[in-house]
Amino acid sequence: VTPATHSVEVRLARRGYQIEIGTGLLDRLGSVVSQLRPTTHAAIVTDEHVHSPHAERAARSLHGAHIKVDVLVVPAGESSKCVQVAAQLWNKLLALGVDRQTLIVAVGGGVVGDLAGFVAATFARGLDFFQVPTTLLAQVDSAVGGKVGINLPAAKNMVGAFWQPLGVLADTATLATLGDREYRAGLAEVVKYGVILDAEFFAWLEQHTAELVARDPQALIHVVTRSCQLKAEVVAADEFETSGRRAVLNYGHTVAHALEATAGYGALLHGEAVSIGMMAAARLAARLGRWGADDVERQRQLLVALGLPVELSGPADADRLLAAMAHDKKVEHGRIRWVLPTRIGQVELVGGIAPPDVRAVLLSG
Ligand SMILES: NC(=O)c1ccc[n+]([C@@H]2O[C@H](COP(=O)([O-])OP(=O)(O)OC[C@H]3O[C@@H](n4cnc5c(N)ncnc54)[C@H](O)[C@@H]3O)[C@@H](O)[C@H]2O)c1
Ligand SMILES: [Zn+2]
């Protein structure tokens, strides 16, 4: 049987592409890729957790379409998104005799997607690239939109490019092997899309929390599809982050990035930090009279029902958090622009918020 697939188009000025979403799609990778562009050689970039079984299945499917495949495995985790690992990959590609005809295929989470995309964007001044996201976060967020890059020791995502993939194939069945915390962290970004862009989707999430926690296949396909549509619309309107439209995607992220930077990378997963950050932004919006307390409570209850943290479990230092926020690279000329809801499904960018107001909502209630 051919599994049902959903397709989302990312419409860009120069070249659009499709995101294919469904259960068991990995086995169709070879035919999807061949239809996009005739290829005889692919280099799969993956990490040690995803290699078996997912990247192996991807490789088999490409073989089946008469594509020669090399598999490059990097260590799992954020620390692979660095210039040393990127350089190892450049050198391996050179040793493999890769040329402009080679397709780079990222099979993994956001770390692999950002790293492989960056290597594709830079090697030989740019190779074609295809995304096979295998975490919920990557399927709903990082594989969509064309931002690729690596970290510097002192600054996350500081070196990178806009490099759009030829296509994206999101096989929701690959999420079955994902750890519970990782899976739930991805749901935080899903809730984000509901709050910033789509009240109907938010209500759907409220009504399907049990299915979502249980990773029900149909529910997964719906959340990945709707999230990709919402992100694709924003990206199409502001591909290179110049108009400010894309900034709405940073809802919850001002505080999240500060939490990640001060808690030490790895202590909190990104989605967990986003969940806590969305609650801080929500309280800020309510404190400023911009958003109703009952909506703040709806957001809190949805996050809790999905197993996400809504406040820090340990003590936190408000001064350190405020200092970290001021260093965020999204800050322009020292001014933080907050993404604050006005109602569920709509946000505004708000500048000039006084530090005491931020301090008051940072930690809790
Ligand atoms: N480019 C963008 O627009 C964008 C957007 C959001 C986040 N990001 C980046 O994404 C990264 C985070 O992505 P992530 O949360 O996917 O992290 P990740 O890639 O580190 O994956 C999380 C963990 O899950 C493992 N894993 C992946 N798929 C699996 C599977 N199917 N089964 C079992 N284990 C699996 C990985 O090996 C890793 O240990 C960050 O570096 C962040 O900066 C980029
Ligand atoms: Zn995020």
XYZ file of C-alpha atoms and ligand atoms in Angstrom:
410
model
C 0.000 0.000 0.000
C 1.102 3.511 -0.731
C 0.850 5.527 2.461
C -1.277 8.671 2.338
C 0.902 11.712 2.042
C 0.296 15.347 2.598
C 2.193 17.929 0.707
C 3.001 21.497 1.695
C 4.485 23.921 -0.784
C 7.051 26.472 0.315
C 6.601 29.313 -2.212
C 9.743 31.341 -2.631
C 10.572 34.084 -5.089
C 13.248 32.144 -6.963
C 12.292 28.523 -6.476
C 9.660 26.822 -4.398
C 9.812 23.311 -3.025
C 7.575 20.661 -1.524
C 7.473 19.155 1.952
C 6.064 15.623 1.792
C 4.564 14.372 5.057
C 3.345 10.867 5.849
C 3.888 7.577 7.641
C 6.507 5.256 6.133
C 7.659 7.724 3.468
C 11.344 6.985 4.009
C 11.157 4.048 1.615
C 10.081 6.441 -1.149
C 13.063 8.772 -0.719
C 14.851 7.408 -3.796
C 11.922 7.978 -6.114
C 11.114 11.414 -4.642
C 14.717 12.544 -5.095
C 15.002 11.102 -8.633
C 11.887 12.953 -9.721
C 13.290 16.221 -8.433
C 16.684 15.956 -10.038
C 18.544 13.138 -11.799
C 21.326 12.158 -9.420
C 23.881 9.375 -9.452
C 25.596 10.155 -6.149
C 24.309 11.188 -2.742
C 26.117 11.809 0.528
C 23.888 11.181 3.528
C 24.844 13.117 6.663
C 23.379 11.633 9.842
C 24.255 11.145 13.507
C 25.027 8.022 15.496
C 21.512 7.801 16.998
C 19.725 8.118 13.681
C 22.080 6.036 11.555
C 20.377 2.774 12.372
C 17.621 2.264 11.343
C 16.575 5.541 9.720
C 19.624 6.600 7.673
C 20.169 2.976 6.619
C 16.641 2.847 5.279
C 17.167 6.153 3.502
C 20.345 4.742 1.920
C 18.546 1.574 0.784
C 15.830 3.621 -0.844
C 18.379 5.766 -2.700
C 20.240 2.616 -3.824
C 16.965 1.290 -5.153
C 16.790 4.365 -7.387
C 20.314 3.625 -8.730
C 21.964 6.331 -6.681
C 25.382 5.576 -5.208
C 25.388 6.520 -1.527
C 28.076 7.437 0.985
C 26.985 7.771 4.607
C 28.786 10.259 6.849
C 28.002 9.831 10.560
C 28.670 12.609 13.081
C 28.389 12.361 16.875
C 24.867 13.064 18.188
C 24.227 16.363 19.916
C 24.525 20.123 19.601
C 28.337 20.007 19.896
C 28.511 18.625 16.342
C 27.172 21.930 15.003
C 30.678 23.398 15.021
C 33.381 24.410 12.610
C 35.560 21.361 13.444
C 32.870 18.872 12.450
C 31.959 20.982 9.402
C 35.645 20.882 8.353
C 35.744 17.095 8.783
C 32.736 16.825 6.495
C 34.265 19.167 3.868
C 37.416 17.030 3.875
C 35.449 13.799 3.600
C 33.464 15.166 0.676
C 36.720 16.113 -1.012
C 38.173 12.642 -0.385
C 35.039 11.072 -1.831
C 35.487 13.069 -5.012
C 32.220 14.903 -4.565
C 31.328 17.393 -7.277
C 28.386 19.672 -8.113
C 26.333 16.669 -9.211
C 26.355 15.167 -5.712
C 23.273 15.628 -3.563
C 23.694 16.131 0.185
C 20.916 14.405 2.144
C 20.457 15.317 5.824
C 18.840 12.479 7.805
C 18.374 13.505 11.435
C 17.218 16.223 13.798
C 17.859 19.935 13.653
C 21.540 19.521 14.436
C 22.155 17.315 11.407
C 19.895 19.457 9.194
C 21.613 22.729 10.112
C 25.117 21.222 9.859
C 24.589 19.269 6.628
C 22.803 22.234 5.074
C 25.676 24.511 5.999
C 28.210 22.101 4.526
C 26.058 21.841 1.376
C 25.822 25.638 1.122
C 29.574 26.100 1.368
C 31.286 23.096 -0.281
C 32.306 23.887 -3.869
C 30.224 27.098 -3.492
C 27.049 25.166 -3.027
C 25.666 21.667 -3.498
C 22.037 20.682 -3.786
C 20.610 19.489 -0.527
C 17.592 17.471 0.633
C 16.148 17.307 4.149
C 14.858 14.169 5.892
C 13.984 15.454 9.398
C 13.612 12.765 12.072
C 12.733 14.743 15.215
C 9.407 16.474 15.758
C 11.259 19.763 16.167
C 12.987 19.308 12.828
C 9.768 18.239 11.058
C 7.771 21.240 12.279
C 10.494 23.847 12.411
C 14.166 23.499 11.541
C 13.818 21.639 8.229
C 11.466 24.342 6.919
C 12.700 27.746 5.846
C 16.256 27.338 4.626
C 18.263 28.600 7.573
C 21.412 26.507 7.955
C 24.446 27.049 10.120
C 26.803 26.172 12.911
C 27.632 27.562 16.355
C 30.658 29.463 17.567
C 31.787 28.512 21.085
C 30.285 31.745 22.433
C 27.332 32.210 20.081
C 24.720 29.805 18.792
C 23.875 29.779 15.060
C 26.337 32.619 14.460
C 27.790 31.360 11.161
C 25.413 30.255 8.458
C 23.455 30.871 5.309
C 20.029 30.847 3.764
C 20.188 27.659 1.715
C 16.890 26.168 0.662
C 16.607 22.405 0.173
C 15.419 20.819 -3.084
C 12.715 19.213 -0.999
C 11.807 17.854 2.424
C 10.475 14.409 3.283
C 9.022 14.128 6.800
C 8.289 10.499 7.682
C 6.281 10.700 10.906
C 6.964 7.003 11.574
C 10.597 7.902 12.344
C 9.326 9.740 15.449
C 8.489 6.410 17.111
C 12.113 5.961 18.237
C 12.425 9.481 19.658
C 12.829 9.852 23.433
C 9.883 11.233 25.399
C 11.544 14.491 26.378
C 12.732 15.152 22.819
C 9.286 14.425 21.435
C 7.498 16.707 23.885
C 10.013 19.484 23.335
C 8.947 19.495 19.676
C 5.337 20.011 20.734
C 6.267 23.371 22.280
C 6.965 24.775 18.798
C 3.642 23.339 17.621
C 1.791 25.189 20.399
C 3.750 28.296 19.386
C 2.270 28.201 15.867
C -1.233 28.035 17.319
C -0.693 31.021 19.598
C 1.001 33.239 17.034
C -0.955 32.383 13.883
C -3.928 30.057 14.152
C -6.646 29.997 16.854
C -8.443 27.089 15.195
C -5.277 24.974 15.277
C -4.742 25.937 18.928
C -8.266 24.696 19.751
C -7.603 21.477 17.808
C -4.483 20.895 19.920
C -6.504 21.448 23.114
C -8.980 18.805 21.953
C -6.332 16.234 20.991
C -3.786 16.293 23.796
C -4.243 12.584 24.591
C -3.618 11.590 20.962
C -0.631 13.900 20.785
C 0.975 12.529 23.943
C 0.370 8.989 22.594
C 1.931 9.944 19.213
C -1.191 8.884 17.355
C -0.184 8.602 13.656
C -3.078 10.665 12.278
C -2.616 13.366 14.915
C 1.094 13.518 14.089
C 0.452 13.950 10.392
C -2.007 16.742 11.134
C 0.312 18.670 13.463
C 3.323 18.340 11.160
C 1.299 19.367 8.105
C -0.376 22.370 9.736
C 2.858 23.523 11.386
C 4.725 23.327 8.066
C 1.949 25.276 6.301
C 2.070 28.004 8.930
C 5.850 28.278 8.923
C 5.983 28.130 5.110
C 3.590 31.102 4.853
C 5.760 33.180 7.150
C 8.962 32.173 5.355
C 7.446 32.919 1.937
C 6.544 36.406 3.164
C 10.025 37.101 4.559
C 12.549 34.605 3.205
C 15.645 36.531 4.285
C 14.322 37.953 7.560
C 14.275 41.524 6.323
C 10.682 42.687 6.771
C 10.195 41.652 10.385
C 7.441 39.202 9.435
C 9.626 36.210 10.281
C 10.200 37.634 13.763
C 6.805 36.340 14.963
C 8.397 32.872 14.989
C 10.498 34.065 17.926
C 7.519 34.038 20.307
C 8.806 32.666 23.619
C 12.355 32.644 22.314
C 13.690 35.831 23.929
C 13.444 34.232 27.353
C 14.150 30.722 25.992
C 17.531 31.719 24.560
C 18.454 33.419 27.839
C 17.440 30.304 29.801
C 19.471 28.081 27.483
C 22.500 30.342 27.720
C 22.408 30.637 31.529
C 21.315 27.092 32.378
C 24.142 25.722 30.239
C 23.412 24.037 26.916
C 21.769 20.675 27.455
C 20.277 21.284 30.910
C 17.034 22.363 29.279
C 15.975 21.146 25.856
C 15.212 23.992 23.467
C 11.489 23.211 23.355
C 11.333 23.086 27.155
C 12.945 26.522 27.296
C 10.464 27.756 24.661
C 7.561 26.486 26.756
C 8.791 28.390 29.812
C 9.595 31.389 27.595
C 6.094 31.457 26.085
C 4.644 31.562 29.601
C 6.901 34.509 30.498
C 5.898 36.360 27.308
C 2.246 35.578 28.011
C 2.482 36.985 31.532
C 4.247 40.048 30.163
C 1.464 40.597 27.627
C -1.150 40.246 30.393
C 0.757 42.564 32.723
C 0.795 45.229 30.007
C -2.932 44.809 29.491
C -2.453 43.462 25.968
C -3.731 39.915 26.517
C -6.479 38.390 28.677
C -5.669 36.292 31.731
C -8.015 33.510 30.589
C -6.036 33.057 27.356
C -2.788 32.963 29.311
C -4.360 30.183 31.365
C -5.464 28.310 28.218
C -1.899 28.392 26.956
C -0.598 27.185 30.326
C -3.063 24.305 30.495
C -2.262 23.146 26.977
C 1.486 23.139 27.662
C 0.958 21.234 30.927
C -1.325 18.695 29.220
C 1.424 18.058 26.677
C 3.903 17.362 29.471
C 5.891 20.563 29.036
C 7.425 22.628 31.853
C 5.819 26.039 32.405
C 8.237 27.339 35.012
C 11.800 26.736 36.056
C 12.202 23.915 38.505
C 15.315 25.297 40.178
C 16.308 28.754 41.374
C 17.128 31.269 38.659
C 18.964 34.519 38.681
C 16.854 37.276 37.112
C 19.876 39.549 36.638
C 21.754 36.920 34.665
C 18.681 36.242 32.544
C 18.223 39.953 31.792
C 21.907 40.251 30.867
C 21.673 37.216 28.587
C 18.598 38.691 26.869
C 20.488 41.873 26.121
C 23.154 39.795 24.324
C 20.757 37.883 22.105
C 21.623 38.359 18.446
C 17.998 39.223 17.669
C 18.413 42.399 19.724
C 18.845 45.450 17.484
C 20.708 48.458 18.884
C 20.143 47.239 22.423
C 16.352 47.154 22.056
C 14.512 43.920 22.589
C 11.418 43.541 20.448
C 9.029 41.238 22.251
C 6.594 39.035 20.406
C 3.419 39.414 22.465
C -0.025 37.914 21.831
C -3.068 40.146 21.535
C -5.382 37.148 21.227
C -4.866 33.469 20.433
C -3.764 33.372 16.806
C -2.331 36.884 16.688
C 0.831 38.539 17.965
C 2.478 41.942 17.732
C 6.093 43.069 18.002
C 6.472 45.379 20.976
C 9.561 47.405 21.811
C 10.451 49.698 24.665
C 9.294 47.471 27.510
C 10.749 48.604 30.841
C 13.140 46.124 32.526
C 11.097 46.064 35.782
C 8.106 44.726 33.820
C 10.285 41.991 32.332
C 11.776 41.150 35.713
C 8.304 40.890 37.249
C 7.184 38.157 34.840
C 10.454 36.278 34.381
C 10.385 33.684 37.062
C 6.738 32.935 37.657
C 3.186 34.044 38.411
N 17.317 26.012 10.945
C 16.295 26.405 11.664
O 15.426 27.156 11.203
C 16.178 25.892 13.061
C 14.972 26.078 13.754
C 14.874 25.526 15.026
C 15.938 24.841 15.579
N 17.098 24.690 14.865
C 18.235 23.948 15.412
O 17.837 22.601 15.597
C 18.661 22.011 16.599
C 17.804 21.195 17.517
O 17.180 20.169 16.763
P 16.655 18.839 17.449
O 15.840 19.171 18.635
O 16.070 18.021 16.375
O 18.002 18.222 18.052
P 18.969 17.031 17.577
O 19.195 17.066 16.124
O 20.156 17.112 18.455
O 18.135 15.732 17.939
C 17.844 15.465 19.280
C 18.315 14.066 19.674
O 17.459 13.112 19.086
C 18.220 12.150 18.361
N 17.350 11.704 17.275
C 17.027 12.359 16.145
N 16.088 11.705 15.468
C 15.798 10.597 16.180
C 14.893 9.511 16.011
N 14.023 9.489 14.974
N 14.891 8.529 16.933
C 15.727 8.585 17.998
N 16.586 9.592 18.232
C 16.616 10.575 17.336
C 19.460 12.868 17.967
O 20.522 11.976 17.734
C 19.725 13.725 19.204
O 20.341 12.956 20.193
C 19.359 23.163 17.300
O 20.718 23.175 16.923
C 18.657 24.400 16.772
O 19.505 25.530 16.695
C 17.215 25.209 13.624
Zn 12.592 27.280 18.564
